[in-house]
């Protein structure tokens, strides 16, 4: 069946889209501002706040979508969203950011993150090849790799910044 759109519905949809876009940019500004304040207050490098807190916050909507998709039996949508998100963040978001302002002093962090991405991609491919599905044990393994990644990043940041967290313990 073909559904005709009324002029009012189109206007309301466009208005909602523009308002949502405004709220997105407004909230992004606050996210950057308060992430910077957190890094200053806790004496953490800003890259660590971005790597952990901001990245986790931006991943929660995807996690929610993926859980709903899996619970409703749309496992392909969850997998497509996850892969698409990685590709979009690795290319589109990083590329546009570099166009606005060059990204510097992150080569070592990039190398460590790349190594983890390669390991996880290999691990994921191995898990999918084994049974064409992920079970709860494999899910726990992936979550533990994320925790290990954060631990390694914390350790490296601590060493690179002269042991700034030694005073915290």
PDB file of C-alpha atoms in Angstrom:
ATOM      1  CA  UNK A   1       0.000   0.000   0.000  1.00  0.00           C
ATOM      2  CA  UNK A   2       1.156   3.485  -0.768  1.00  0.00           C
ATOM      3  CA  UNK A   3       0.917   5.995   1.983  1.00  0.00           C
ATOM      4  CA  UNK A   4       0.486   9.603   0.996  1.00  0.00           C
ATOM      5  CA  UNK A   5       2.108  12.169   3.200  1.00  0.00           C
ATOM      6  CA  UNK A   6       0.185  15.198   4.203  1.00  0.00           C
ATOM      7  CA  UNK A   7       1.834  18.592   3.992  1.00  0.00           C
ATOM      8  CA  UNK A   8       1.522  18.962   7.777  1.00  0.00           C
ATOM      9  CA  UNK A   9       3.314  15.661   8.384  1.00  0.00           C
ATOM     10  CA  UNK A  10       6.198  16.710   6.110  1.00  0.00           C
ATOM     11  CA  UNK A  11       6.506  20.091   7.838  1.00  0.00           C
ATOM     12  CA  UNK A  12       6.428  18.477  11.279  1.00  0.00           C
ATOM     13  CA  UNK A  13       9.044  15.907  10.270  1.00  0.00           C
ATOM     14  CA  UNK A  14      11.385  18.552   8.839  1.00  0.00           C
ATOM     15  CA  UNK A  15      10.875  20.754  11.901  1.00  0.00           C
ATOM     16  CA  UNK A  16      11.617  17.826  14.219  1.00  0.00           C
ATOM     17  CA  UNK A  17      14.753  17.005  12.212  1.00  0.00           C
ATOM     18  CA  UNK A  18      16.053  20.595  12.388  1.00  0.00           C
ATOM     19  CA  UNK A  19      15.307  20.822  16.118  1.00  0.00           C
ATOM     20  CA  UNK A  20      17.057  17.486  16.713  1.00  0.00           C
ATOM     21  CA  UNK A  21      20.078  18.644  14.719  1.00  0.00           C
ATOM     22  CA  UNK A  22      20.257  21.824  16.815  1.00  0.00           C
ATOM     23  CA  UNK A  23      20.066  19.783  20.048  1.00  0.00           C
ATOM     24  CA  UNK A  24      22.765  17.436  18.755  1.00  0.00           C
ATOM     25  CA  UNK A  25      25.243  20.264  18.132  1.00  0.00           C
ATOM     26  CA  UNK A  26      24.303  21.961  21.405  1.00  0.00           C
ATOM     27  CA  UNK A  27      24.793  18.768  23.432  1.00  0.00           C
ATOM     28  CA  UNK A  28      28.084  18.002  21.622  1.00  0.00           C
ATOM     29  CA  UNK A  29      29.397  21.389  22.744  1.00  0.00           C
ATOM     30  CA  UNK A  30      28.513  20.598  26.355  1.00  0.00           C
ATOM     31  CA  UNK A  31      30.031  17.130  26.088  1.00  0.00           C
ATOM     32  CA  UNK A  32      33.362  18.576  24.947  1.00  0.00           C
ATOM     33  CA  UNK A  33      33.269  21.311  27.579  1.00  0.00           C
ATOM     34  CA  UNK A  34      32.529  19.005  30.504  1.00  0.00           C
ATOM     35  CA  UNK A  35      34.893  16.266  29.299  1.00  0.00           C
ATOM     36  CA  UNK A  36      37.653  18.879  29.334  1.00  0.00           C
ATOM     37  CA  UNK A  37      36.660  19.976  32.847  1.00  0.00           C
ATOM     38  CA  UNK A  38      36.696  16.347  34.023  1.00  0.00           C
ATOM     39  CA  UNK A  39      40.184  15.862  32.651  1.00  0.00           C
ATOM     40  CA  UNK A  40      41.379  18.988  34.461  1.00  0.00           C
ATOM     41  CA  UNK A  41      39.617  18.161  37.749  1.00  0.00           C
ATOM     42  CA  UNK A  42      40.865  14.570  37.877  1.00  0.00           C
ATOM     43  CA  UNK A  43      44.269  15.357  36.357  1.00  0.00           C
ATOM     44  CA  UNK A  44      43.684  12.865  33.526  1.00  0.00           C
ATOM     45  CA  UNK A  45      44.918  13.416  29.978  1.00  0.00           C
ATOM     46  CA  UNK A  46      42.013  14.618  27.787  1.00  0.00           C
ATOM     47  CA  UNK A  47      42.674  11.777  25.362  1.00  0.00           C
ATOM     48  CA  UNK A  48      41.905   9.305  28.152  1.00  0.00           C
ATOM     49  CA  UNK A  49      38.563  10.955  28.915  1.00  0.00           C
ATOM     50  CA  UNK A  50      37.718  10.815  25.206  1.00  0.00           C
ATOM     51  CA  UNK A  51      38.923   7.247  24.887  1.00  0.00           C
ATOM     52  CA  UNK A  52      36.890   5.942  27.772  1.00  0.00           C
ATOM     53  CA  UNK A  53      34.029   8.146  28.983  1.00  0.00           C
ATOM     54  CA  UNK A  54      33.011   9.944  25.803  1.00  0.00           C
ATOM     55  CA  UNK A  55      33.443   6.830  23.652  1.00  0.00           C
ATOM     56  CA  UNK A  56      31.379   4.795  26.102  1.00  0.00           C
ATOM     57  CA  UNK A  57      28.675   7.475  26.122  1.00  0.00           C
ATOM     58  CA  UNK A  58      28.465   7.569  22.343  1.00  0.00           C
ATOM     59  CA  UNK A  59      28.310   3.766  22.213  1.00  0.00           C
ATOM     60  CA  UNK A  60      25.342   3.434  24.586  1.00  0.00           C
ATOM     61  CA  UNK A  61      22.693   4.330  21.955  1.00  0.00           C
ATOM     62  CA  UNK A  62      24.200   1.736  19.615  1.00  0.00           C
ATOM     63  CA  UNK A  63      24.244  -0.827  22.403  1.00  0.00           C
ATOM     64  CA  UNK A  64      20.589  -0.099  23.107  1.00  0.00           C
ATOM     65  CA  UNK A  65      19.687  -0.428  19.417  1.00  0.00           C
ATOM     66  CA  UNK A  66      21.652  -3.662  19.068  1.00  0.00           C
ATOM     67  CA  UNK A  67      20.024  -5.206  22.135  1.00  0.00           C
ATOM     68  CA  UNK A  68      16.553  -4.318  20.842  1.00  0.00           C
ATOM     69  CA  UNK A  69      17.382  -5.646  17.374  1.00  0.00           C
ATOM     70  CA  UNK A  70      18.661  -8.955  18.765  1.00  0.00           C
ATOM     71  CA  UNK A  71      15.702  -9.333  21.138  1.00  0.00           C
ATOM     72  CA  UNK A  72      13.298  -8.810  18.212  1.00  0.00           C
ATOM     73  CA  UNK A  73      15.137 -11.339  16.069  1.00  0.00           C
ATOM     74  CA  UNK A  74      16.939  -8.894  13.738  1.00  0.00           C
ATOM     75  CA  UNK A  75      20.481 -10.088  14.358  1.00  0.00           C
ATOM     76  CA  UNK A  76      21.660  -8.919  10.936  1.00  0.00           C
ATOM     77  CA  UNK A  77      20.658  -5.348  11.796  1.00  0.00           C
ATOM     78  CA  UNK A  78      22.727  -5.475  14.986  1.00  0.00           C
ATOM     79  CA  UNK A  79      25.764  -6.811  13.148  1.00  0.00           C
ATOM     80  CA  UNK A  80      25.334  -4.277  10.325  1.00  0.00           C
ATOM     81  CA  UNK A  81      25.031  -1.414  12.805  1.00  0.00           C
ATOM     82  CA  UNK A  82      28.166  -2.516  14.653  1.00  0.00           C
ATOM     83  CA  UNK A  83      30.287  -2.921  11.528  1.00  0.00           C
ATOM     84  CA  UNK A  84      28.893   0.288  10.008  1.00  0.00           C
ATOM     85  CA  UNK A  85      29.638   2.195  13.187  1.00  0.00           C
ATOM     86  CA  UNK A  86      33.262   1.048  13.225  1.00  0.00           C
ATOM     87  CA  UNK A  87      33.704   1.974   9.566  1.00  0.00           C
ATOM     88  CA  UNK A  88      31.943   5.342   9.950  1.00  0.00           C
ATOM     89  CA  UNK A  89      33.949   6.272  13.052  1.00  0.00           C
ATOM     90  CA  UNK A  90      37.236   5.100  11.527  1.00  0.00           C
ATOM     91  CA  UNK A  91      36.754   6.927   8.236  1.00  0.00           C
ATOM     92  CA  UNK A  92      34.038   9.575   8.177  1.00  0.00           C
ATOM     93  CA  UNK A  93      34.317  10.963  11.714  1.00  0.00           C
ATOM     94  CA  UNK A  94      38.111  10.797  11.864  1.00  0.00           C
ATOM     95  CA  UNK A  95      38.435  12.219   8.330  1.00  0.00           C
ATOM     96  CA  UNK A  96      36.097  15.167   8.907  1.00  0.00           C
ATOM     97  CA  UNK A  97      37.837  15.908  12.213  1.00  0.00           C
ATOM     98  CA  UNK A  98      41.225  15.917  10.482  1.00  0.00           C
ATOM     99  CA  UNK A  99      39.827  18.255   7.789  1.00  0.00           C
ATOM    100  CA  UNK A 100      38.730  20.732  10.457  1.00  0.00           C
ATOM    101  CA  UNK A 101      41.968  20.548  12.456  1.00  0.00           C
ATOM    102  CA  UNK A 102      44.996  18.299  11.955  1.00  0.00           C
ATOM    103  CA  UNK A 103      45.303  15.505  14.477  1.00  0.00           C
ATOM    104  CA  UNK A 104      48.812  15.405  15.952  1.00  0.00           C
ATOM    105  CA  UNK A 105      50.739  13.640  18.698  1.00  0.00           C
ATOM    106  CA  UNK A 106      48.623  10.524  18.530  1.00  0.00           C
ATOM    107  CA  UNK A 107      50.834   8.146  16.565  1.00  0.00           C
ATOM    108  CA  UNK A 108      51.674   5.903  19.522  1.00  0.00           C
ATOM    109  CA  UNK A 109      48.032   5.790  20.648  1.00  0.00           C
ATOM    110  CA  UNK A 110      47.028   5.076  17.050  1.00  0.00           C
ATOM    111  CA  UNK A 111      49.486   2.182  16.833  1.00  0.00           C
ATOM    112  CA  UNK A 112      48.308   0.605  20.092  1.00  0.00           C
ATOM    113  CA  UNK A 113      44.656   1.031  19.103  1.00  0.00           C
ATOM    114  CA  UNK A 114      45.385  -0.418  15.649  1.00  0.00           C
ATOM    115  CA  UNK A 115      47.015  -3.474  17.170  1.00  0.00           C
ATOM    116  CA  UNK A 116      43.967  -4.033  19.376  1.00  0.00           C
ATOM    117  CA  UNK A 117      41.612  -3.531  16.410  1.00  0.00           C
ATOM    118  CA  UNK A 118      43.519  -6.109  14.351  1.00  0.00           C
ATOM    119  CA  UNK A 119      43.505  -8.613  17.224  1.00  0.00           C
ATOM    120  CA  UNK A 120      39.790  -8.109  17.858  1.00  0.00           C
ATOM    121  CA  UNK A 121      38.953  -8.351  14.128  1.00  0.00           C
ATOM    122  CA  UNK A 122      40.897 -11.627  13.921  1.00  0.00           C
ATOM    123  CA  UNK A 123      39.257 -12.904  17.111  1.00  0.00           C
ATOM    124  CA  UNK A 124      35.801 -11.927  15.854  1.00  0.00           C
ATOM    125  CA  UNK A 125      36.410 -13.594  12.477  1.00  0.00           C
ATOM    126  CA  UNK A 126      37.609 -16.738  14.241  1.00  0.00           C
ATOM    127  CA  UNK A 127      34.542 -16.767  16.501  1.00  0.00           C
ATOM    128  CA  UNK A 128      32.174 -16.273  13.555  1.00  0.00           C
ATOM    129  CA  UNK A 129      33.925 -18.920  11.453  1.00  0.00           C
ATOM    130  CA  UNK A 130      33.671 -21.445  14.281  1.00  0.00           C
ATOM    131  CA  UNK A 131      29.920 -21.385  14.636  1.00  0.00           C
ATOM    132  CA  UNK A 132      28.540 -18.403  12.709  1.00  0.00           C
ATOM    133  CA  UNK A 133      27.211 -16.932  15.940  1.00  0.00           C
ATOM    134  CA  UNK A 134      28.530 -15.403  19.143  1.00  0.00           C
ATOM    135  CA  UNK A 135      27.543 -17.044  22.421  1.00  0.00           C
ATOM    136  CA  UNK A 136      27.712 -15.595  25.911  1.00  0.00           C
ATOM    137  CA  UNK A 137      31.249 -16.900  26.528  1.00  0.00           C
ATOM    138  CA  UNK A 138      32.530 -15.150  23.434  1.00  0.00           C
ATOM    139  CA  UNK A 139      30.660 -11.999  24.464  1.00  0.00           C
ATOM    140  CA  UNK A 140      32.384 -12.065  27.848  1.00  0.00           C
ATOM    141  CA  UNK A 141      35.716 -12.564  26.057  1.00  0.00           C
ATOM    142  CA  UNK A 142      35.121  -9.459  23.927  1.00  0.00           C
ATOM    143  CA  UNK A 143      34.108  -7.370  26.964  1.00  0.00           C
ATOM    144  CA  UNK A 144      37.234  -8.564  28.794  1.00  0.00           C
ATOM    145  CA  UNK A 145      39.366  -7.524  25.814  1.00  0.00           C
ATOM    146  CA  UNK A 146      37.810  -4.059  26.067  1.00  0.00           C
ATOM    147  CA  UNK A 147      38.708  -3.903  29.768  1.00  0.00           C
ATOM    148  CA  UNK A 148      42.232  -5.074  28.912  1.00  0.00           C
ATOM    149  CA  UNK A 149      42.480  -2.391  26.223  1.00  0.00           C
ATOM    150  CA  UNK A 150      41.478   0.329  28.707  1.00  0.00           C
ATOM    151  CA  UNK A 151      43.965  -1.042  31.270  1.00  0.00           C
ATOM    152  CA  UNK A 152      46.791  -0.984  28.722  1.00  0.00           C
ATOM    153  CA  UNK A 153      45.887   2.561  27.690  1.00  0.00           C
ATOM    154  CA  UNK A 154      45.837   3.713  31.330  1.00  0.00           C
ATOM    155  CA  UNK A 155      49.232   2.115  31.923  1.00  0.00           C
ATOM    156  CA  UNK A 156      50.754   3.649  28.800  1.00  0.00           C
ATOM    157  CA  UNK A 157      49.308   7.088  29.571  1.00  0.00           C
ATOM    158  CA  UNK A 158      50.681   6.866  33.101  1.00  0.00           C
ATOM    159  CA  UNK A 159      54.166   6.031  31.821  1.00  0.00           C
ATOM    160  CA  UNK A 160      54.109   8.641  29.038  1.00  0.00           C
ATOM    161  CA  UNK A 161      53.023  11.394  31.419  1.00  0.00           C
ATOM    162  CA  UNK A 162      55.640  10.700  34.073  1.00  0.00           C
ATOM    163  CA  UNK A 163      53.485   8.684  36.444  1.00  0.00           C
ATOM    164  CA  UNK A 164      50.843  11.373  37.018  1.00  0.00           C
ATOM    165  CA  UNK A 165      48.572   8.934  38.839  1.00  0.00           C
ATOM    166  CA  UNK A 166      51.170   7.880  41.384  1.00  0.00           C
ATOM    167  CA  UNK A 167      49.963  10.635  43.708  1.00  0.00           C
ATOM    168  CA  UNK A 168      46.373   9.361  43.501  1.00  0.00           C
ATOM    169  CA  UNK A 169      47.064   6.048  45.253  1.00  0.00           C
TER     170      UNK A 169
END
